[in-house]
Tab-separated table of C-alpha atoms and ligand atoms in Angstrom:
chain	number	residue	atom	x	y	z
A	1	UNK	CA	-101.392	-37.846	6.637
A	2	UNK	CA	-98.860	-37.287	9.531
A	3	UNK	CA	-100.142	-35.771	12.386
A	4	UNK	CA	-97.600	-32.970	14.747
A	5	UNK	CA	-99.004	-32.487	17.966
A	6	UNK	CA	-97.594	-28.684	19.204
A	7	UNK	CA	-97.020	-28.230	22.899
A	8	UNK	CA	-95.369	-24.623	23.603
A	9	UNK	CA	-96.510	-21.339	23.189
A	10	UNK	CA	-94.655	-19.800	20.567
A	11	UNK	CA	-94.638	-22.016	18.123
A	12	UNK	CA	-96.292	-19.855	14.666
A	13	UNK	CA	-97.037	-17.746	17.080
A	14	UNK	CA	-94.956	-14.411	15.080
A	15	UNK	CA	-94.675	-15.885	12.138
A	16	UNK	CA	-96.814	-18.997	9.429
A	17	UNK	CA	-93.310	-19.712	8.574
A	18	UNK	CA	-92.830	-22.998	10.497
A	19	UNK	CA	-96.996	-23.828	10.296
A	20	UNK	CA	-96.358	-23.600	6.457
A	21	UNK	CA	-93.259	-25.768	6.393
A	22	UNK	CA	-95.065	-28.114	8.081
A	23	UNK	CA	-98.630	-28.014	6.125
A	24	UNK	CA	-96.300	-27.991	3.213
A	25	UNK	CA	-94.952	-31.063	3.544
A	26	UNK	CA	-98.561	-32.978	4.328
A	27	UNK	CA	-98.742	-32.783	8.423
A	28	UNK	CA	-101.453	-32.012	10.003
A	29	UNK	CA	-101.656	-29.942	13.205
A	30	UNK	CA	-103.075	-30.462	16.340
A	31	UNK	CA	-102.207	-27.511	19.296
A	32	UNK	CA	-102.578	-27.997	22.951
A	33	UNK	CA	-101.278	-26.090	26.270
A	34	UNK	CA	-100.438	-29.504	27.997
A	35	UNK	CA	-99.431	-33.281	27.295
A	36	UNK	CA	-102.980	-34.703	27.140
A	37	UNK	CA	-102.506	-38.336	26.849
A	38	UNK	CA	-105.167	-38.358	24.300
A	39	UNK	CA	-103.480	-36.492	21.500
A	40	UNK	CA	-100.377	-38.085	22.231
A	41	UNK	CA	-102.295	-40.963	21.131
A	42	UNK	CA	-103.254	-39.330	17.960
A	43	UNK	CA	-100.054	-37.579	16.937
A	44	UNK	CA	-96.976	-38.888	15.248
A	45	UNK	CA	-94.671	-36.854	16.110
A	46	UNK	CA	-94.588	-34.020	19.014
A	47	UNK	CA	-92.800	-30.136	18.800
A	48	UNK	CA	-92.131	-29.969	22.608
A	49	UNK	CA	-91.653	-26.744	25.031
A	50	UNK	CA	-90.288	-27.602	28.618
A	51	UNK	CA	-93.378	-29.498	29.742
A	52	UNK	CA	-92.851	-32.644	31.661
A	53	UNK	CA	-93.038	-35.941	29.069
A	54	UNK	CA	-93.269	-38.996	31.192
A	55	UNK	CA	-91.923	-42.189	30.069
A	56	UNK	CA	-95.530	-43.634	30.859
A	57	UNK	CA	-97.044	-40.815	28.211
A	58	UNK	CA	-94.547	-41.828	25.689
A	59	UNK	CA	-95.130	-45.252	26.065
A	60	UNK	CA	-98.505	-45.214	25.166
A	61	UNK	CA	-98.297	-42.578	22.863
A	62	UNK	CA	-98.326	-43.330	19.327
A	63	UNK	CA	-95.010	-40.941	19.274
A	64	UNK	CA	-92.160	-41.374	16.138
A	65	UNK	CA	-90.364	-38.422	16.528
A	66	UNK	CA	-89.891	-35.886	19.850
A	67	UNK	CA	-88.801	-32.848	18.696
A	68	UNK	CA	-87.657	-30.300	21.780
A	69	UNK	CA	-88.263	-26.892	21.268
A	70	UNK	CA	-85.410	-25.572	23.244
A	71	UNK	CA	-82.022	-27.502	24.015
A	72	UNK	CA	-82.541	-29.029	27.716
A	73	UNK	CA	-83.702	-32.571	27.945
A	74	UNK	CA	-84.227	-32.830	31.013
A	75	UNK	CA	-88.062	-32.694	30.814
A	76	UNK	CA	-88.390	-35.843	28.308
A	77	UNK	CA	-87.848	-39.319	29.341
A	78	UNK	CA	-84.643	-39.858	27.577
A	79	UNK	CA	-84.206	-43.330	28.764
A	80	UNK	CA	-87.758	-44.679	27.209
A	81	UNK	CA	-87.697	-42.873	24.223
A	82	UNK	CA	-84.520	-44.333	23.734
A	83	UNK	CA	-85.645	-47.826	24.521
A	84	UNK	CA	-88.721	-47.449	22.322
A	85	UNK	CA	-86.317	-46.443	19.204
A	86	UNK	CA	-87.979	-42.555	19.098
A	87	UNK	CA	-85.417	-39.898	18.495
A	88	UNK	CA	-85.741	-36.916	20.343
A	89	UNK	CA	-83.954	-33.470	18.898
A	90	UNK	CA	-83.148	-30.255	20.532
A	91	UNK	CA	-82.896	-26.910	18.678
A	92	UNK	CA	-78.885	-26.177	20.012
A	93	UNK	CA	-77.429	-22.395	19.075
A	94	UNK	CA	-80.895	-21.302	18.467
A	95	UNK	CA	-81.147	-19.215	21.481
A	96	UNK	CA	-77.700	-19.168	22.888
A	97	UNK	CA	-77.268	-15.560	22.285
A	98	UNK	CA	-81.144	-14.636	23.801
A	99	UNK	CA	-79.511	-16.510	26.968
A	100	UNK	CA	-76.157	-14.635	26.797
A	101	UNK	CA	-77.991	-11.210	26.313
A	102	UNK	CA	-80.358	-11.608	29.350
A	103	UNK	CA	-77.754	-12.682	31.361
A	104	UNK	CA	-75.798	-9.179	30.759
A	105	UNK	CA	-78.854	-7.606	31.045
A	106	UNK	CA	-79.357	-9.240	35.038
A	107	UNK	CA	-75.771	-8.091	35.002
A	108	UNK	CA	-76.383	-3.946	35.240
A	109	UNK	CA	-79.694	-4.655	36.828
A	110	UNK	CA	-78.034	-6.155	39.744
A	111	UNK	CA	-74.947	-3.712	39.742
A	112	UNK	CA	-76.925	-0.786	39.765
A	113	UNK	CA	-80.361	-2.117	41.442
A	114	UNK	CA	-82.735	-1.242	38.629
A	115	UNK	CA	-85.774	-2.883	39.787
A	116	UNK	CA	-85.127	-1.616	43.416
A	117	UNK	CA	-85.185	1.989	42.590
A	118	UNK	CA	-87.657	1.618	39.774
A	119	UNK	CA	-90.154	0.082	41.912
A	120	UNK	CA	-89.269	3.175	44.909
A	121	UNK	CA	-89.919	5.721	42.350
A	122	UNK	CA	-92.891	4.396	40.945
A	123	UNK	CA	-94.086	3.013	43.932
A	124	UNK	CA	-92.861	4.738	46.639
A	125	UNK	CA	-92.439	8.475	44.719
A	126	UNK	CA	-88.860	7.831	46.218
A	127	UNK	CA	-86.032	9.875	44.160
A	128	UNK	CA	-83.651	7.330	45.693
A	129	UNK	CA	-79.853	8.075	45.547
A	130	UNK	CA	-78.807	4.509	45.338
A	131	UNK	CA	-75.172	3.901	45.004
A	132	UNK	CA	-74.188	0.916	42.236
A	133	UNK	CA	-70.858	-0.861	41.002
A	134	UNK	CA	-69.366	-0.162	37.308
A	135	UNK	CA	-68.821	-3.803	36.009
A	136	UNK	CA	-65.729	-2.772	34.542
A	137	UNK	CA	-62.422	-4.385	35.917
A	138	UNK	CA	-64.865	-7.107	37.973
A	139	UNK	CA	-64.741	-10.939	37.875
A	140	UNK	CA	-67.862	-12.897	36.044
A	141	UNK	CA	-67.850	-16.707	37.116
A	142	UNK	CA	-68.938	-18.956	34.542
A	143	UNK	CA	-70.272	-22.236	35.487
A	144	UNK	CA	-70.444	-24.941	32.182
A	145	UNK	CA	-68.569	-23.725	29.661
A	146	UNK	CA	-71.054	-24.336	26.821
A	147	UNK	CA	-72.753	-22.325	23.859
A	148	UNK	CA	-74.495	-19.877	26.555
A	149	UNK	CA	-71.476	-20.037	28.756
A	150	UNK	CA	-68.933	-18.645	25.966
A	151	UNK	CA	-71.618	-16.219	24.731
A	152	UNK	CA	-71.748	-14.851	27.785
A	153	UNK	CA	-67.827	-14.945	28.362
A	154	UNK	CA	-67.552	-13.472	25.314
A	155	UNK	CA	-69.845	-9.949	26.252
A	156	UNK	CA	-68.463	-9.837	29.353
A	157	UNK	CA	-65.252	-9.731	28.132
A	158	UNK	CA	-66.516	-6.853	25.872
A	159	UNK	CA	-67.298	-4.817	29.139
A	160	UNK	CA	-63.911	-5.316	30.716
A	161	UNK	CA	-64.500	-7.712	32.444
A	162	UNK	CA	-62.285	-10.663	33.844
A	163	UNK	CA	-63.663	-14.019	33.453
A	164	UNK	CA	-63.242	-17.320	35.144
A	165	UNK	CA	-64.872	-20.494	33.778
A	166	UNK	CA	-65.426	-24.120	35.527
A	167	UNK	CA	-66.462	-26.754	33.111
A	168	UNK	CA	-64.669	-30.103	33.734
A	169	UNK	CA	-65.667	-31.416	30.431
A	170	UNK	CA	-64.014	-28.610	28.218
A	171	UNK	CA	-60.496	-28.569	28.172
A	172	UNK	CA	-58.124	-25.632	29.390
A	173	UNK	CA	-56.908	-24.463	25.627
A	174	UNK	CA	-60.838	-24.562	24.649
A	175	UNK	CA	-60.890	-22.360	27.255
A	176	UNK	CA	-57.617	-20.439	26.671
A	177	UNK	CA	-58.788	-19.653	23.012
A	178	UNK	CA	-61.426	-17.495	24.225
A	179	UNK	CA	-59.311	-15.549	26.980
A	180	UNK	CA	-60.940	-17.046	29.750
A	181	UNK	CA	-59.302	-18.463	32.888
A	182	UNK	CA	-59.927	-22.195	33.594
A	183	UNK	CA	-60.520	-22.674	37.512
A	184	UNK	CA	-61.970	-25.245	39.835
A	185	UNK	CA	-65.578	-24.440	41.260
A	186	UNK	CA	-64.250	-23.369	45.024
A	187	UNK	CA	-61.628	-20.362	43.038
A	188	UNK	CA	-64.343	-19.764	40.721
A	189	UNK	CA	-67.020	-19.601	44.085
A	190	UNK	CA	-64.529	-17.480	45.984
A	191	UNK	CA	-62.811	-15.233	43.108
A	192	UNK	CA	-66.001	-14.091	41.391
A	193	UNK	CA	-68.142	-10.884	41.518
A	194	UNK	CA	-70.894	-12.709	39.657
A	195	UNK	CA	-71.440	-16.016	39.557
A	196	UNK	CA	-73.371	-17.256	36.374
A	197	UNK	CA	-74.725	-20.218	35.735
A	198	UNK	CA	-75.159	-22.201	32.175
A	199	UNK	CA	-75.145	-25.904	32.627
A	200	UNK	CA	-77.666	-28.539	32.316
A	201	UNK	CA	-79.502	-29.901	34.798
A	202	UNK	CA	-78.910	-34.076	35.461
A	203	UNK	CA	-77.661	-36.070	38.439
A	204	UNK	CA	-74.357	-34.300	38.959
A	205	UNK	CA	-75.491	-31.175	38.886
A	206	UNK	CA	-78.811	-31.230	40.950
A	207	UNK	CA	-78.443	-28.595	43.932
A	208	UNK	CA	-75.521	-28.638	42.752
A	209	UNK	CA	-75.128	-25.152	44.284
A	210	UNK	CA	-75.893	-25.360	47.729
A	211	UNK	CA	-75.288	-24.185	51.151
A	212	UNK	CA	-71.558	-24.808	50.920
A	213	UNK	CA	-70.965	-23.160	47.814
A	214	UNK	CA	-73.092	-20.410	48.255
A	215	UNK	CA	-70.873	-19.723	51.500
A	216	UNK	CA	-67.943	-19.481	49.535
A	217	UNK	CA	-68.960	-16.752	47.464
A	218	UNK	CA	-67.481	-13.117	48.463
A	219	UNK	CA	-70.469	-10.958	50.351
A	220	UNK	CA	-70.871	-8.329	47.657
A	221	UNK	CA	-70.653	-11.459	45.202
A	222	UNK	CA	-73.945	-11.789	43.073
A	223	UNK	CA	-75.627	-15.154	41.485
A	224	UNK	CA	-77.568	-15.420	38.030
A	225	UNK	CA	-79.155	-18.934	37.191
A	226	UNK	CA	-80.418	-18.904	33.960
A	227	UNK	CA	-79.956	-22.112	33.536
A	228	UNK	CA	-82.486	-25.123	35.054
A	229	UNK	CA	-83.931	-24.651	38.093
A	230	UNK	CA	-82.984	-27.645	41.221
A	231	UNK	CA	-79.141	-26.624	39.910
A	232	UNK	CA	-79.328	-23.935	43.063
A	233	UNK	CA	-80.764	-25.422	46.247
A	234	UNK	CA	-83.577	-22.718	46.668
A	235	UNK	CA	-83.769	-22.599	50.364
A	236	UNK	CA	-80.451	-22.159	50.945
A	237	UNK	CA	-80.411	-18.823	48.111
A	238	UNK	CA	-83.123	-17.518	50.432
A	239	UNK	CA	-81.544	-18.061	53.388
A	240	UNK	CA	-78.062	-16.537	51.927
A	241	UNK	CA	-79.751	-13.567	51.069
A	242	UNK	CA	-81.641	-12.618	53.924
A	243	UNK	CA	-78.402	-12.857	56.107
A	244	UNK	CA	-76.596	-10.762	53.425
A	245	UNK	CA	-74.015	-13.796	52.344
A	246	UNK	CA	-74.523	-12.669	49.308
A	247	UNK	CA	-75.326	-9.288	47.642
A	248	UNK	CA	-78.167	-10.375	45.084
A	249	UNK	CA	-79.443	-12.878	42.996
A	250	UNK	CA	-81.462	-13.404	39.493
A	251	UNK	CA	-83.119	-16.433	38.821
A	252	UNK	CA	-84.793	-17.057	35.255
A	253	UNK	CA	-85.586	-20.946	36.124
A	254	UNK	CA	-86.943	-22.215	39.012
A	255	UNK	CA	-87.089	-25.916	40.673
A	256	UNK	CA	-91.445	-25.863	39.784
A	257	UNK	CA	-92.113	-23.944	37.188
A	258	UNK	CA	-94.522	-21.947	36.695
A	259	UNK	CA	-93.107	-20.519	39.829
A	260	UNK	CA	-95.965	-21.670	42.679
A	261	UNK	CA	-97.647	-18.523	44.627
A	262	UNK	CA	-96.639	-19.912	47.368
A	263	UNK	CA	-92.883	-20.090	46.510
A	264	UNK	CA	-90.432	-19.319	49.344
A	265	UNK	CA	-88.998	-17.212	46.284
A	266	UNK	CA	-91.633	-14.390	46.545
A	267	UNK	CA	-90.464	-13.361	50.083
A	268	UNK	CA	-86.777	-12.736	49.003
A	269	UNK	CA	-85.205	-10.023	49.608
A	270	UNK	CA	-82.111	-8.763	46.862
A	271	UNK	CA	-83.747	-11.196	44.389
A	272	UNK	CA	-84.485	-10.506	40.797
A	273	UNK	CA	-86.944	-13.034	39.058
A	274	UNK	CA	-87.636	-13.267	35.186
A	275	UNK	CA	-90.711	-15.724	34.149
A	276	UNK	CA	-88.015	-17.920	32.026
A	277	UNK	CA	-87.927	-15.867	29.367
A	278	UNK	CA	-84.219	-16.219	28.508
A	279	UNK	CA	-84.977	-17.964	24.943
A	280	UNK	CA	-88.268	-15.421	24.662
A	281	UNK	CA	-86.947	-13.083	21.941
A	282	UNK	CA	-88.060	-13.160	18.317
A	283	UNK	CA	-85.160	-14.403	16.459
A	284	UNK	CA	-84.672	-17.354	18.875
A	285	UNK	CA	-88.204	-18.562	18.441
A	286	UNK	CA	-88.081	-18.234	15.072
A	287	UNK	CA	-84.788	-20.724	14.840
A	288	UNK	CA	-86.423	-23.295	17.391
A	289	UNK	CA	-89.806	-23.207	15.598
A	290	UNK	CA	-87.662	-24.048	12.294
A	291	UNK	CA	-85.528	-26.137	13.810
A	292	UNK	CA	-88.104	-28.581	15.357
A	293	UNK	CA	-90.373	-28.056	12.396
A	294	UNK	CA	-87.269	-29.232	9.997
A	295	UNK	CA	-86.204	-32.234	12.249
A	296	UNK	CA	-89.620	-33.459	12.369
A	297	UNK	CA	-90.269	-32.954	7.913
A	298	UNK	CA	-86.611	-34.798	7.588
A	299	UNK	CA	-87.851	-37.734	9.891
A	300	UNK	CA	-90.571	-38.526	7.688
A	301	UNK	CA	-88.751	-38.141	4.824
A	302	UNK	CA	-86.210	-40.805	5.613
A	303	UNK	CA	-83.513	-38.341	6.487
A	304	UNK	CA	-81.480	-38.593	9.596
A	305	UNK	CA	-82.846	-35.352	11.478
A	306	UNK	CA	-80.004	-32.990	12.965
A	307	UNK	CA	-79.215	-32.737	16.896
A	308	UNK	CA	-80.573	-35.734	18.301
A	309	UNK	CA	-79.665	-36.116	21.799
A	310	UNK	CA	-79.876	-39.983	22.076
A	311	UNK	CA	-77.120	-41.012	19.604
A	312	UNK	CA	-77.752	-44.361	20.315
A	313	UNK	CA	-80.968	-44.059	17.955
A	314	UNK	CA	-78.861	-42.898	14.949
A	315	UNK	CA	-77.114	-46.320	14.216
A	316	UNK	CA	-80.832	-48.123	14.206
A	317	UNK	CA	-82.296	-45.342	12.191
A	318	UNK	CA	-79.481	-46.042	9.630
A	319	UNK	CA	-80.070	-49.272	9.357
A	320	UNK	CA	-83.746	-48.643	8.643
A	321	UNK	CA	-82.972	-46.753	5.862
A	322	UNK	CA	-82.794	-43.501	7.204
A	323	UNK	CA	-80.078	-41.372	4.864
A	324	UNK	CA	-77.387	-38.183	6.355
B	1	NAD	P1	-74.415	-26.694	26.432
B	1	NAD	O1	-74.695	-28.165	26.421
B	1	NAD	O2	-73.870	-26.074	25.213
B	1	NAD	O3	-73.415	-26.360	27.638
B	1	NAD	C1	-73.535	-26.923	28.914
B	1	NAD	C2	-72.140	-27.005	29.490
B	1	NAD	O4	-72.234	-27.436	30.836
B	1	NAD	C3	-71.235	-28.027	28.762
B	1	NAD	O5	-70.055	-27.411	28.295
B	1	NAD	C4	-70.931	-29.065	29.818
B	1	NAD	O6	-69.617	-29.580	29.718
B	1	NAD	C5	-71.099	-28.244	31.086
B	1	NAD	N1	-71.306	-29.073	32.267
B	1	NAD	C6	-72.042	-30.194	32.393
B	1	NAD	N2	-71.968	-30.657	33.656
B	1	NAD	C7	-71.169	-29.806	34.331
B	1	NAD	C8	-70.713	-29.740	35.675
B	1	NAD	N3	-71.078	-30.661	36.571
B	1	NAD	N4	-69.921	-28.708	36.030
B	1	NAD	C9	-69.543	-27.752	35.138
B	1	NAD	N5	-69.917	-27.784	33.847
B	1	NAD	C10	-70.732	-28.775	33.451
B	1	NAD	O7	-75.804	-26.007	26.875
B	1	NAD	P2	-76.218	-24.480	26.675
B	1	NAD	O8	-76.947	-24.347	25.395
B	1	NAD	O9	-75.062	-23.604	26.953
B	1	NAD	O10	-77.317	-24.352	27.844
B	1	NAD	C11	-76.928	-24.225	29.184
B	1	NAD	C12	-78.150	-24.288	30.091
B	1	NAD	O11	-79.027	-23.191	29.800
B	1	NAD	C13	-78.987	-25.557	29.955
B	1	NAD	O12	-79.427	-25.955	31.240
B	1	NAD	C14	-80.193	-25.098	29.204
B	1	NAD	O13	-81.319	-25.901	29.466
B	1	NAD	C15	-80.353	-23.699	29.741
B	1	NAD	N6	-81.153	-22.806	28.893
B	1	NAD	C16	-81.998	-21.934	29.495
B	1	NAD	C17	-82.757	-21.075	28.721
B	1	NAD	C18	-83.690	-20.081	29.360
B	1	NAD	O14	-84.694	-19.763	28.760
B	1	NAD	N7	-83.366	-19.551	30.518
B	1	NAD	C19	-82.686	-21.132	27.331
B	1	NAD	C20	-81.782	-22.010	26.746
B	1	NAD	C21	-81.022	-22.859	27.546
């Protein structure tokens, strides 16, 4: 019998559905809140959340199959899984419209300060007469021009919006198609009433939105990462926003996560933050927990699982015998 190790906390967690796919198909199940090397050493194949899986823990795990629960790699030692022939899978599309939704949602709580004058009235007993922006006619930056990127293009477009989009890997008439302006990052930085951001987070793209850029951006300009966090260098947000550069800010990732209580973060003024729950609705886990659960039954069952991320695995699993 097979043996699934589950690290994230919403796996079967609404619904047996995924639990019984996988006890269907002869796995057993072993749950755990973190990578203890121990089951790793047990288990033959892994449904991952976002914590950290160091090439050293795959190496001596006993690991066939890494199946991401989510879309961003960047937790997962692509490199040695790679090197030790172990695919590793991502759930793509399964949450891209969660993302997209949350990100409109940061939208009118920004533009009208809904937390601010929330908090005064419950707080405070303050019957505040705080003045907002209509979104309507404004200019929403997006930053990778991916599934969440043209999700979220797409709704804002739906409010009237005009958007810009920077993403040097997508061409213009991708772009075009979906009546979005292609721009470089300084017109996009400059232009934009709110800057959102959707890529992933690697080499390039580390603080990847610094000082500089966040410079550029128009005073009454507003940033939303709900991306990876280490994309925005998070002193210099802080800094930007206590000297007013910048109107506001929501962050759903963050560069440690879970945020520390010590995070220069908390002390922010004009600063939305949301515990990374961008993928946390119930349709989206239900696709990832499927998704992971089905890559992982296919595996074992000789068939070439969908979305792997190292393609360089999919040639060697062919030749093993491994079928489309
Ligand atoms: P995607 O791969 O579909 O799109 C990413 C886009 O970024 C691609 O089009 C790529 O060309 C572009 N890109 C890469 N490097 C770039 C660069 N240097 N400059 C501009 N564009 C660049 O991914 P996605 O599904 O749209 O996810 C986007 C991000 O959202 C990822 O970081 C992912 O981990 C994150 N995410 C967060 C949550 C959450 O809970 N907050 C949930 C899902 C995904």
């Amino acid at each position: 019998m097979k043996t699934v190790l589950i690290v994230t906390r919403t796996f079967g967690k609404y619904t047996s559905e995924p639990i019984d796919l996988l006890k269907n198909n002869g796995f057993d199940l072993l749950w755990s809140d973190s990578l203890n090397p121990d089951l790793l050493r047990r288990a033959d194949a892994i449904i991952l959340g976002t914590g950290k899986l160091t090439g050293e823990m795959i190496e001596n795990s006993s690991l066939k199959i890494i199946a991401r629960h989510g879309v961003g790699v960047d937790n997962v030692d692509l490199k040695k899984a790679t090197d030790l022939g172990i695919p590793v899978t991502i759930t793509p599309n399964a949450n891209t419209v969660s993302v997209a939704e949350l990100v409109i949602g940061l939208i009118f709580v920004l533009s009208r300060r809904l937390v601010d004058v929330h908090n005064e009235l419950f707080e405070k007993r303050k019957f505040s007469s705080s003045v907002g922006i209509e979104v309507l006619g404004k200019t929403l930056g997006v930053i990778g021009f991916g599934a969440i990127g043209r999700e979220t293009a797409k709704r804002g477009l739906c409010l009237g919006m005009r958007v810009l989009a920077y993403d040097p890997y997508v061409s213009r008439e991708v772009i075009h198609q979906y009546s979005v302006e292609q721009v470089d990052l300084e017109t996009l930085l400059k232009t934009s009433d709110f800057v959102s951001l959707h890529l992933p987070l690697n080499q390039t793209t580390r603080k990847m939105i610094g000082k500089r850029e966040i410079q550029m951006m128009k005073k009454t300009a507003f940033l939303i990462n709900t991306s990876r966090g280490g994309i925005v260098d998070e002193n210099a947000l802080v800094e930007a926003l206590k000297e007013n550069q910048i109107a506001g800010a929501a962050f759903d990732a963050f560069e440690v996560e879970p945020l520390p209580e010590d995070s220069v973060l908390y002390n922010c003024p004009k600063l939305i933050l949301t515990p990374h729950i961008g993928a946390h609705t119930y349709e989206a886990i239900y696709r990832m927990n499927m998704m992971a659960s089905q890559a992982v039954v296919d595996f074992f069952n000789k068939k070439l699982p969908q979305h792997i991320v190292n393609v360089e695995i999919v040639d060697r699993l062919l030749k093993q015998g491994f079928s489309h």
